[in-house]
Amino acid sequence: MLMNDFVEIHTPKMIGGSSEGGANVFHFKYFDQPGCLAQSPQLYKQMAICGGFPRVFEIGPVFRAENSKTNRHLCEFTGLDMEMEFKNHYFEVLDYIGSMLVFLFKNIKERHAKELSVINDQYPFEDFVCADPVVKINFREGVKMLADAGYKQDELEDLSTETEKALGRIVKEKYNTDFYMLYGYPVSARPFYTMLDPKDNRFTNSYDFFMRGEEITSGAQRIHDPVMLEQRAKDCGLDVNTLGEYINAMKYGAPCHAGAGFGLERIVKFYCNLHNIRKASLFPRDPQRLAP
Ligand code: ATP
């Protein structure tokens, strides 16, 4: 990222308000006011874009009060977040991130063959296959591929874990790749700050990336118009008073921008096909584990 003119930033992890909303927020008392642990650097990295940084990234802890016992959720994980301006279309960002990941996957194989073979000895896994150029599929096309294979999926609803995995298998069969991108999600599946598709506002300019049929990142073009942003926050039932500074940052003129957030433990888990994300974390945090 540094080679591509991204500036590394560090954003606060203790924040006011309700982070990005939703149920999975860790709340705590910050002296005499409520505070919470950041669910992502989302709002801050966008404020940096508004402040004149065309490309930013951060690698840091992300906190989610996920009270579930899945094999792919931690309560604290390492996020790689990035955000960048674009000129004409959000695919400029989507394609950049796609090629960055292909670069990453190729280099892991070349530079870390020794470490991979140590993991393989203990937890044997099938080689990770990545098509280059990256396979890019529209959400509605994905729904059609699922329907053709006999899976029921509403095109205005998010995929379930089951349909995500099924689509991963279908894509692997058709394109021989363990990595692909799905874009154009329905509005019900994305947070308030996601730009709506100008041609059909039931959908958004957003994307998810998948490894071995499971999500490793979510991203989107963000709303850069403060009036639209405030309206979307209200429509999604958020308290706009707690978002004042974020919305204000757009009032002085914000460039078109898009970005993404990755969970690095998930990338390791799916690259090495580990059966549990805890194996990709030195000191995992889950609902039962707060020590060591
Ligand atoms: P999921 O639907 O899998 O719970 P999400 O939609 O909540 O994920 P985002 O909020 O978009 O995820 O977060 C971006 C990325 O961060 C995800 O694609 C994933 O790689 C990672 N991530 C999210 N939640 C967790 C978690 N609890 N543990 C580990 N990684 C996570």
mmCIF file of C-alpha atoms and ligand atoms in Angstrom:
data_model
loop_
_atom_site.group_PDB
_atom_site.id
_atom_site.type_symbol
_atom_site.label_atom_id
_atom_site.label_comp_id
_atom_site.label_asym_id
_atom_site.label_seq_id
_atom_site.Cartn_x
_atom_site.Cartn_y
_atom_site.Cartn_z
ATOM 1 C CA MET A 1 0.000 0.000 0.000
ATOM 2 C CA LEU A 2 2.881 2.345 0.799
ATOM 3 C CA MET A 3 4.234 1.688 -2.727
ATOM 4 C CA ASN A 4 0.896 2.906 -4.069
ATOM 5 C CA ASP A 5 0.933 6.240 -2.214
ATOM 6 C CA PHE A 6 -1.296 5.232 0.692
ATOM 7 C CA VAL A 7 -0.656 7.076 3.957
ATOM 8 C CA GLU A 8 -0.819 5.000 7.148
ATOM 9 C CA ILE A 9 -3.107 6.492 9.793
ATOM 10 C CA HIS A 10 -3.966 5.521 13.386
ATOM 11 C CA THR A 11 -7.468 6.253 14.612
ATOM 12 C CA PRO A 12 -8.888 6.116 18.146
ATOM 13 C CA LYS A 13 -10.265 2.850 19.451
ATOM 14 C CA MET A 14 -12.190 4.459 22.329
ATOM 15 C CA ILE A 15 -14.986 6.500 20.844
ATOM 16 C CA GLY A 16 -18.236 8.213 21.807
ATOM 17 C CA GLY A 17 -21.673 7.575 20.333
ATOM 18 C CA SER A 18 -22.550 4.092 19.223
ATOM 19 C CA SER A 19 -19.712 3.395 16.753
ATOM 20 C CA GLU A 20 -21.518 2.269 13.607
ATOM 21 C CA GLY A 21 -24.604 1.118 15.505
ATOM 22 C CA GLY A 22 -25.988 -2.382 15.610
ATOM 23 C CA ALA A 23 -25.955 -4.819 18.485
ATOM 24 C CA ASN A 24 -22.319 -5.894 18.528
ATOM 25 C CA VAL A 25 -20.799 -2.855 20.258
ATOM 26 C CA PHE A 26 -18.751 -3.029 23.487
ATOM 27 C CA HIS A 27 -19.926 -0.181 25.712
ATOM 28 C CA PHE A 28 -18.020 1.226 28.674
ATOM 29 C CA LYS A 29 -18.008 4.239 30.941
ATOM 30 C CA TYR A 30 -15.624 6.956 29.788
ATOM 31 C CA PHE A 31 -15.434 9.123 32.924
ATOM 32 C CA ASP A 32 -18.885 10.711 33.057
ATOM 33 C CA GLN A 33 -19.986 9.897 29.527
ATOM 34 C CA PRO A 34 -20.721 6.688 27.643
ATOM 35 C CA GLY A 35 -17.994 5.330 25.406
ATOM 36 C CA CYS A 36 -17.549 2.313 23.186
ATOM 37 C CA LEU A 37 -14.807 0.348 21.456
ATOM 38 C CA ALA A 38 -14.486 1.055 17.739
ATOM 39 C CA GLN A 39 -16.129 -1.525 15.460
ATOM 40 C CA SER A 40 -13.913 -0.211 12.642
ATOM 41 C CA PRO A 41 -12.014 2.948 11.703
ATOM 42 C CA GLN A 42 -14.701 3.623 9.084
ATOM 43 C CA LEU A 43 -15.839 7.109 10.000
ATOM 44 C CA TYR A 44 -12.307 8.320 10.793
ATOM 45 C CA LYS A 45 -10.690 7.068 7.611
ATOM 46 C CA GLN A 46 -13.387 8.894 5.654
ATOM 47 C CA MET A 47 -12.745 12.055 7.652
ATOM 48 C CA ALA A 48 -9.074 11.733 6.642
ATOM 49 C CA ILE A 49 -10.154 11.561 2.982
ATOM 50 C CA CYS A 50 -12.222 14.733 3.502
ATOM 51 C CA GLY A 51 -9.172 16.313 5.147
ATOM 52 C CA GLY A 52 -7.140 16.000 1.949
ATOM 53 C CA PHE A 53 -5.512 12.552 2.114
ATOM 54 C CA PRO A 54 -6.394 10.867 -1.205
ATOM 55 C CA ARG A 55 -5.431 7.350 0.011
ATOM 56 C CA VAL A 56 -5.240 6.072 3.580
ATOM 57 C CA PHE A 57 -4.933 2.756 5.377
ATOM 58 C CA GLU A 58 -4.765 1.441 8.921
ATOM 59 C CA ILE A 59 -3.837 -1.908 10.429
ATOM 60 C CA GLY A 60 -5.174 -2.126 13.961
ATOM 61 C CA PRO A 61 -7.504 -3.817 16.444
ATOM 62 C CA VAL A 62 -11.216 -3.979 15.752
ATOM 63 C CA PHE A 63 -13.769 -4.855 18.447
ATOM 64 C CA ARG A 64 -17.049 -6.700 17.930
ATOM 65 C CA ALA A 65 -19.275 -7.942 20.747
ATOM 66 C CA GLU A 66 -20.192 -11.036 18.721
ATOM 67 C CA ASN A 67 -21.973 -13.227 21.216
ATOM 68 C CA SER A 68 -21.877 -16.235 18.930
ATOM 69 C CA LYS A 69 -19.758 -19.341 18.774
ATOM 70 C CA THR A 70 -18.903 -19.533 15.107
ATOM 71 C CA ASN A 71 -15.548 -20.650 13.752
ATOM 72 C CA ARG A 72 -14.995 -17.313 11.946
ATOM 73 C CA HIS A 73 -15.834 -14.615 14.505
ATOM 74 C CA LEU A 74 -13.569 -13.151 17.180
ATOM 75 C CA CYS A 75 -14.448 -10.365 19.613
ATOM 76 C CA GLU A 76 -11.152 -8.637 18.843
ATOM 77 C CA PHE A 77 -9.426 -9.029 15.491
ATOM 78 C CA THR A 78 -6.831 -7.249 13.392
ATOM 79 C CA GLY A 79 -8.387 -5.123 10.698
ATOM 80 C CA LEU A 80 -6.742 -3.859 7.540
ATOM 81 C CA ASP A 81 -8.794 -0.864 6.516
ATOM 82 C CA MET A 82 -8.254 1.240 3.429
ATOM 83 C CA GLU A 83 -10.038 4.118 1.755
ATOM 84 C CA MET A 84 -9.264 5.992 -1.476
ATOM 85 C CA GLU A 85 -10.561 8.669 -3.818
ATOM 86 C CA PHE A 86 -11.606 7.741 -7.326
ATOM 87 C CA LYS A 87 -12.297 9.718 -10.484
ATOM 88 C CA ASN A 88 -15.104 8.156 -12.497
ATOM 89 C CA HIS A 89 -16.429 4.875 -11.124
ATOM 90 C CA TYR A 90 -16.096 2.863 -7.902
ATOM 91 C CA PHE A 91 -14.738 -0.071 -9.932
ATOM 92 C CA GLU A 92 -11.408 1.838 -9.930
ATOM 93 C CA VAL A 93 -11.216 1.014 -6.207
ATOM 94 C CA LEU A 94 -12.716 -2.461 -6.534
ATOM 95 C CA ASP A 95 -10.164 -3.411 -9.189
ATOM 96 C CA TYR A 96 -7.304 -1.918 -7.187
ATOM 97 C CA ILE A 97 -8.213 -3.981 -4.117
ATOM 98 C CA GLY A 98 -8.655 -7.103 -6.249
ATOM 99 C CA SER A 99 -5.191 -6.771 -7.760
ATOM 100 C CA MET A 100 -3.694 -5.982 -4.330
ATOM 101 C CA LEU A 101 -5.055 -9.266 -2.973
ATOM 102 C CA VAL A 102 -3.825 -11.260 -5.971
ATOM 103 C CA PHE A 103 -0.380 -9.719 -5.345
ATOM 104 C CA LEU A 104 -0.660 -10.697 -1.676
ATOM 105 C CA PHE A 105 -1.690 -14.299 -2.392
ATOM 106 C CA LYS A 106 1.091 -14.780 -4.967
ATOM 107 C CA ASN A 107 3.696 -13.330 -2.635
ATOM 108 C CA ILE A 108 2.636 -15.387 0.372
ATOM 109 C CA LYS A 109 3.229 -18.480 -1.740
ATOM 110 C CA GLU A 110 6.610 -17.311 -3.049
ATOM 111 C CA ARG A 111 8.050 -15.652 0.051
ATOM 112 C CA HIS A 112 6.587 -17.833 2.788
ATOM 113 C CA ALA A 113 6.755 -21.332 1.341
ATOM 114 C CA LYS A 114 8.605 -22.521 4.463
ATOM 115 C CA GLU A 115 5.989 -21.234 6.929
ATOM 116 C CA LEU A 116 3.175 -22.602 4.752
ATOM 117 C CA SER A 117 4.742 -26.043 4.729
ATOM 118 C CA VAL A 118 5.026 -25.981 8.559
ATOM 119 C CA ILE A 119 1.289 -25.227 8.775
ATOM 120 C CA ASN A 120 0.546 -27.819 6.114
ATOM 121 C CA ASP A 121 2.390 -30.500 8.109
ATOM 122 C CA GLN A 122 0.146 -29.884 11.105
ATOM 123 C CA TYR A 123 -3.106 -28.911 9.380
ATOM 124 C CA PRO A 124 -2.951 -30.227 5.808
ATOM 125 C CA PHE A 125 -4.765 -27.973 3.343
ATOM 126 C CA GLU A 126 -5.472 -27.820 -0.369
ATOM 127 C CA ASP A 127 -3.512 -25.189 -2.260
ATOM 128 C CA PHE A 128 -5.332 -21.843 -2.494
ATOM 129 C CA VAL A 129 -6.220 -21.160 -6.157
ATOM 130 C CA CYS A 130 -6.651 -17.564 -7.295
ATOM 131 C CA ALA A 131 -7.686 -16.620 -10.861
ATOM 132 C CA ASP A 132 -5.880 -13.626 -12.346
ATOM 133 C CA PRO A 133 -7.591 -11.332 -13.377
ATOM 134 C CA VAL A 134 -9.974 -11.648 -10.441
ATOM 135 C CA VAL A 135 -13.456 -13.010 -11.109
ATOM 136 C CA LYS A 136 -16.018 -10.219 -10.570
ATOM 137 C CA ILE A 137 -19.712 -11.106 -10.361
ATOM 138 C CA ASN A 138 -22.781 -8.876 -10.033
ATOM 139 C CA PHE A 139 -24.984 -9.714 -7.022
ATOM 140 C CA ARG A 140 -28.049 -10.350 -9.208
ATOM 141 C CA GLU A 141 -26.023 -12.631 -11.466
ATOM 142 C CA GLY A 142 -24.882 -14.487 -8.331
ATOM 143 C CA VAL A 143 -28.519 -14.906 -7.258
ATOM 144 C CA LYS A 144 -29.288 -16.323 -10.716
ATOM 145 C CA MET A 145 -26.363 -18.751 -10.504
ATOM 146 C CA LEU A 146 -27.734 -19.907 -7.145
ATOM 147 C CA ALA A 147 -31.265 -20.291 -8.522
ATOM 148 C CA ASP A 148 -29.935 -22.329 -11.476
ATOM 149 C CA ALA A 149 -28.290 -24.655 -8.949
ATOM 150 C CA GLY A 150 -31.546 -24.999 -6.978
ATOM 151 C CA TYR A 151 -30.833 -22.547 -4.104
ATOM 152 C CA LYS A 152 -33.469 -20.031 -3.022
ATOM 153 C CA GLN A 153 -32.097 -16.495 -2.563
ATOM 154 C CA ASP A 154 -34.061 -13.226 -2.630
ATOM 155 C CA GLU A 155 -32.161 -10.630 -4.683
ATOM 156 C CA LEU A 156 -33.159 -7.898 -2.201
ATOM 157 C CA GLU A 157 -31.762 -9.769 0.812
ATOM 158 C CA ASP A 158 -28.196 -10.449 1.916
ATOM 159 C CA LEU A 159 -26.741 -13.913 1.299
ATOM 160 C CA SER A 160 -26.884 -16.348 4.197
ATOM 161 C CA THR A 161 -23.811 -18.316 5.264
ATOM 162 C CA GLU A 162 -25.283 -21.297 3.441
ATOM 163 C CA THR A 163 -25.886 -19.483 0.118
ATOM 164 C CA GLU A 164 -22.463 -17.778 0.389
ATOM 165 C CA LYS A 165 -20.789 -21.159 0.660
ATOM 166 C CA ALA A 166 -22.937 -22.615 -2.130
ATOM 167 C CA LEU A 167 -22.045 -19.723 -4.430
ATOM 168 C CA GLY A 168 -18.376 -20.251 -3.582
ATOM 169 C CA ARG A 169 -18.655 -23.875 -4.739
ATOM 170 C CA ILE A 170 -20.466 -22.879 -7.947
ATOM 171 C CA VAL A 171 -17.856 -20.201 -8.733
ATOM 172 C CA LYS A 172 -15.011 -22.659 -8.045
ATOM 173 C CA GLU A 173 -16.540 -25.156 -10.449
ATOM 174 C CA LYS A 174 -17.149 -22.581 -13.162
ATOM 175 C CA TYR A 175 -13.993 -20.433 -12.885
ATOM 176 C CA ASN A 176 -11.564 -22.633 -10.941
ATOM 177 C CA THR A 177 -10.855 -19.974 -8.309
ATOM 178 C CA ASP A 178 -11.027 -19.861 -4.494
ATOM 179 C CA PHE A 179 -11.125 -16.064 -4.606
ATOM 180 C CA TYR A 180 -13.747 -13.821 -6.232
ATOM 181 C CA MET A 181 -15.600 -10.514 -5.780
ATOM 182 C CA LEU A 182 -19.354 -9.963 -5.654
ATOM 183 C CA TYR A 183 -20.627 -6.413 -6.219
ATOM 184 C CA GLY A 184 -23.943 -4.505 -6.219
ATOM 185 C CA TYR A 185 -25.484 -5.710 -2.921
ATOM 186 C CA PRO A 186 -29.095 -4.873 -2.020
ATOM 187 C CA VAL A 187 -29.598 -1.837 0.186
ATOM 188 C CA SER A 188 -30.948 -3.915 3.088
ATOM 189 C CA ALA A 189 -27.556 -5.635 3.376
ATOM 190 C CA ARG A 190 -25.367 -2.526 3.771
ATOM 191 C CA PRO A 191 -24.730 0.199 6.380
ATOM 192 C CA PHE A 192 -26.212 3.694 6.137
ATOM 193 C CA TYR A 193 -23.124 5.323 4.628
ATOM 194 C CA THR A 194 -23.124 3.129 1.494
ATOM 195 C CA MET A 195 -23.798 4.892 -1.825
ATOM 196 C CA LEU A 196 -27.008 3.769 -3.509
ATOM 197 C CA ASP A 197 -26.857 2.556 -7.093
ATOM 198 C CA PRO A 198 -27.886 5.674 -9.084
ATOM 199 C CA LYS A 199 -29.693 3.480 -11.644
ATOM 200 C CA ASP A 200 -31.680 1.440 -9.109
ATOM 201 C CA ASN A 201 -31.796 2.519 -5.474
ATOM 202 C CA ARG A 202 -32.801 -0.938 -4.260
ATOM 203 C CA PHE A 203 -29.119 -1.774 -4.735
ATOM 204 C CA THR A 204 -25.814 -0.199 -3.699
ATOM 205 C CA ASN A 205 -22.333 0.481 -5.071
ATOM 206 C CA SER A 206 -20.836 -2.086 -2.739
ATOM 207 C CA TYR A 207 -18.843 -5.310 -2.772
ATOM 208 C CA ASP A 208 -17.705 -8.297 -0.746
ATOM 209 C CA PHE A 209 -14.691 -10.509 -1.421
ATOM 210 C CA PHE A 210 -14.710 -14.237 -0.795
ATOM 211 C CA MET A 211 -12.046 -16.846 -0.080
ATOM 212 C CA ARG A 212 -13.086 -20.497 -0.273
ATOM 213 C CA GLY A 213 -16.720 -19.304 -0.323
ATOM 214 C CA GLU A 214 -16.576 -17.166 2.843
ATOM 215 C CA GLU A 215 -16.425 -13.390 3.285
ATOM 216 C CA ILE A 216 -13.074 -11.783 3.994
ATOM 217 C CA THR A 217 -13.956 -8.188 3.285
ATOM 218 C CA SER A 218 -16.824 -5.796 2.822
ATOM 219 C CA GLY A 219 -16.507 -2.478 1.086
ATOM 220 C CA ALA A 220 -18.325 0.157 -0.891
ATOM 221 C CA GLN A 221 -18.491 3.587 -2.372
ATOM 222 C CA ARG A 222 -19.427 5.911 0.505
ATOM 223 C CA ILE A 223 -22.009 8.662 0.421
ATOM 224 C CA HIS A 224 -20.050 11.923 0.112
ATOM 225 C CA ASP A 225 -23.087 14.221 0.059
ATOM 226 C CA PRO A 226 -23.944 15.371 3.634
ATOM 227 C CA VAL A 227 -27.676 15.815 2.989
ATOM 228 C CA MET A 228 -28.026 12.326 1.545
ATOM 229 C CA LEU A 229 -25.853 10.915 4.330
ATOM 230 C CA GLU A 230 -27.987 12.440 7.083
ATOM 231 C CA GLN A 231 -31.164 11.189 5.421
ATOM 232 C CA ARG A 232 -29.787 7.646 5.111
ATOM 233 C CA ALA A 233 -28.698 7.669 8.771
ATOM 234 C CA LYS A 234 -32.244 8.680 9.770
ATOM 235 C CA ASP A 235 -33.774 6.063 7.456
ATOM 236 C CA CYS A 236 -31.611 3.434 9.162
ATOM 237 C CA GLY A 237 -32.812 4.561 12.606
ATOM 238 C CA LEU A 238 -29.485 6.014 13.811
ATOM 239 C CA ASP A 239 -29.213 8.981 16.151
ATOM 240 C CA VAL A 240 -27.810 11.670 13.819
ATOM 241 C CA ASN A 241 -26.703 13.787 16.803
ATOM 242 C CA THR A 242 -23.941 11.269 17.503
ATOM 243 C CA LEU A 243 -22.813 11.457 13.859
ATOM 244 C CA GLY A 244 -22.561 15.269 13.717
ATOM 245 C CA GLU A 245 -18.795 15.499 13.232
ATOM 246 C CA TYR A 246 -18.733 12.773 10.628
ATOM 247 C CA ILE A 247 -21.524 14.366 8.588
ATOM 248 C CA ASN A 248 -19.992 17.833 9.041
ATOM 249 C CA ALA A 249 -16.703 16.584 7.579
ATOM 250 C CA MET A 250 -18.505 16.177 4.252
ATOM 251 C CA LYS A 251 -19.966 19.689 4.331
ATOM 252 C CA TYR A 252 -16.807 21.363 3.050
ATOM 253 C CA GLY A 253 -16.799 19.229 -0.083
ATOM 254 C CA ALA A 254 -15.807 15.580 -0.161
ATOM 255 C CA PRO A 255 -14.346 13.701 -3.129
ATOM 256 C CA CYS A 256 -15.954 10.496 -4.419
ATOM 257 C CA HIS A 257 -14.355 7.706 -2.435
ATOM 258 C CA ALA A 258 -14.619 4.024 -1.648
ATOM 259 C CA GLY A 259 -12.779 1.533 0.510
ATOM 260 C CA ALA A 260 -12.852 -1.743 2.351
ATOM 261 C CA GLY A 261 -12.105 -3.444 5.654
ATOM 262 C CA PHE A 262 -10.468 -6.860 5.923
ATOM 263 C CA GLY A 263 -10.154 -9.186 8.853
ATOM 264 C CA LEU A 264 -6.583 -10.453 8.686
ATOM 265 C CA GLU A 265 -7.230 -13.550 10.830
ATOM 266 C CA ARG A 266 -9.968 -14.506 8.370
ATOM 267 C CA ILE A 267 -7.579 -14.208 5.435
ATOM 268 C CA VAL A 268 -5.094 -16.510 7.203
ATOM 269 C CA LYS A 269 -7.900 -18.916 8.168
ATOM 270 C CA PHE A 270 -9.221 -19.258 4.635
ATOM 271 C CA TYR A 271 -5.852 -19.196 2.894
ATOM 272 C CA CYS A 272 -4.690 -22.150 5.017
ATOM 273 C CA ASN A 273 -8.189 -23.619 5.278
ATOM 274 C CA LEU A 274 -7.898 -23.734 9.094
ATOM 275 C CA HIS A 275 -11.065 -25.095 10.643
ATOM 276 C CA ASN A 276 -11.225 -22.314 13.251
ATOM 277 C CA ILE A 277 -10.264 -18.619 13.212
ATOM 278 C CA ARG A 278 -8.845 -18.984 16.748
ATOM 279 C CA LYS A 279 -5.929 -20.862 15.164
ATOM 280 C CA ALA A 280 -5.031 -17.674 13.292
ATOM 281 C CA SER A 281 -4.829 -15.531 16.431
ATOM 282 C CA LEU A 282 -2.066 -15.591 19.061
ATOM 283 C CA PHE A 283 -4.382 -14.632 21.967
ATOM 284 C CA PRO A 284 -7.930 -15.075 20.672
ATOM 285 C CA ARG A 285 -10.816 -13.212 22.257
ATOM 286 C CA ASP A 286 -14.262 -14.792 22.154
ATOM 287 C CA PRO A 287 -17.327 -14.571 24.425
ATOM 288 C CA GLN A 288 -15.815 -17.150 26.830
ATOM 289 C CA ARG A 289 -12.182 -16.076 26.621
ATOM 290 C CA LEU A 290 -10.842 -12.863 28.139
ATOM 291 C CA ALA A 291 -7.499 -14.284 29.298
ATOM 292 C CA PRO A 292 -4.628 -14.870 28.774
HETATM 293 P P1 ATP B 1 -19.854 -11.242 9.024
HETATM 294 O O1 ATP B 1 -21.087 -11.079 8.167
HETATM 295 O O2 ATP B 1 -18.967 -12.349 8.587
HETATM 296 O O3 ATP B 1 -20.143 -11.251 10.494
HETATM 297 P P2 ATP B 1 -19.528 -8.421 8.804
HETATM 298 O O4 ATP B 1 -20.429 -8.189 7.626
HETATM 299 O O5 ATP B 1 -19.983 -8.064 10.161
HETATM 300 O O6 ATP B 1 -18.989 -9.951 8.772
HETATM 301 P P3 ATP B 1 -17.801 -6.240 8.251
HETATM 302 O O7 ATP B 1 -18.406 -5.397 9.289
HETATM 303 O O8 ATP B 1 -18.064 -5.907 6.858
HETATM 304 O O9 ATP B 1 -18.140 -7.759 8.521
HETATM 305 O O10 ATP B 1 -16.235 -6.330 8.544
HETATM 306 C C1 ATP B 1 -15.263 -6.389 7.515
HETATM 307 C C2 ATP B 1 -14.438 -7.635 7.618
HETATM 308 O O11 ATP B 1 -13.925 -7.786 8.927
HETATM 309 C C3 ATP B 1 -15.167 -8.943 7.361
HETATM 310 O O12 ATP B 1 -15.247 -9.217 6.002
HETATM 311 C C4 ATP B 1 -14.269 -9.935 8.064
HETATM 312 O O13 ATP B 1 -13.125 -10.246 7.306
HETATM 313 C C5 ATP B 1 -13.813 -9.160 9.260
HETATM 314 N N1 ATP B 1 -14.643 -9.444 10.433
HETATM 315 C C6 ATP B 1 -15.841 -8.930 10.753
HETATM 316 N N2 ATP B 1 -16.276 -9.374 11.936
HETATM 317 C C7 ATP B 1 -15.305 -10.218 12.380
HETATM 318 C C8 ATP B 1 -15.151 -10.973 13.575
HETATM 319 N N3 ATP B 1 -16.073 -10.949 14.525
HETATM 320 N N4 ATP B 1 -14.030 -11.709 13.717
HETATM 321 C C9 ATP B 1 -13.077 -11.724 12.761
HETATM 322 N N5 ATP B 1 -13.157 -11.019 11.616
HETATM 323 C C10 ATP B 1 -14.255 -10.267 11.415
#
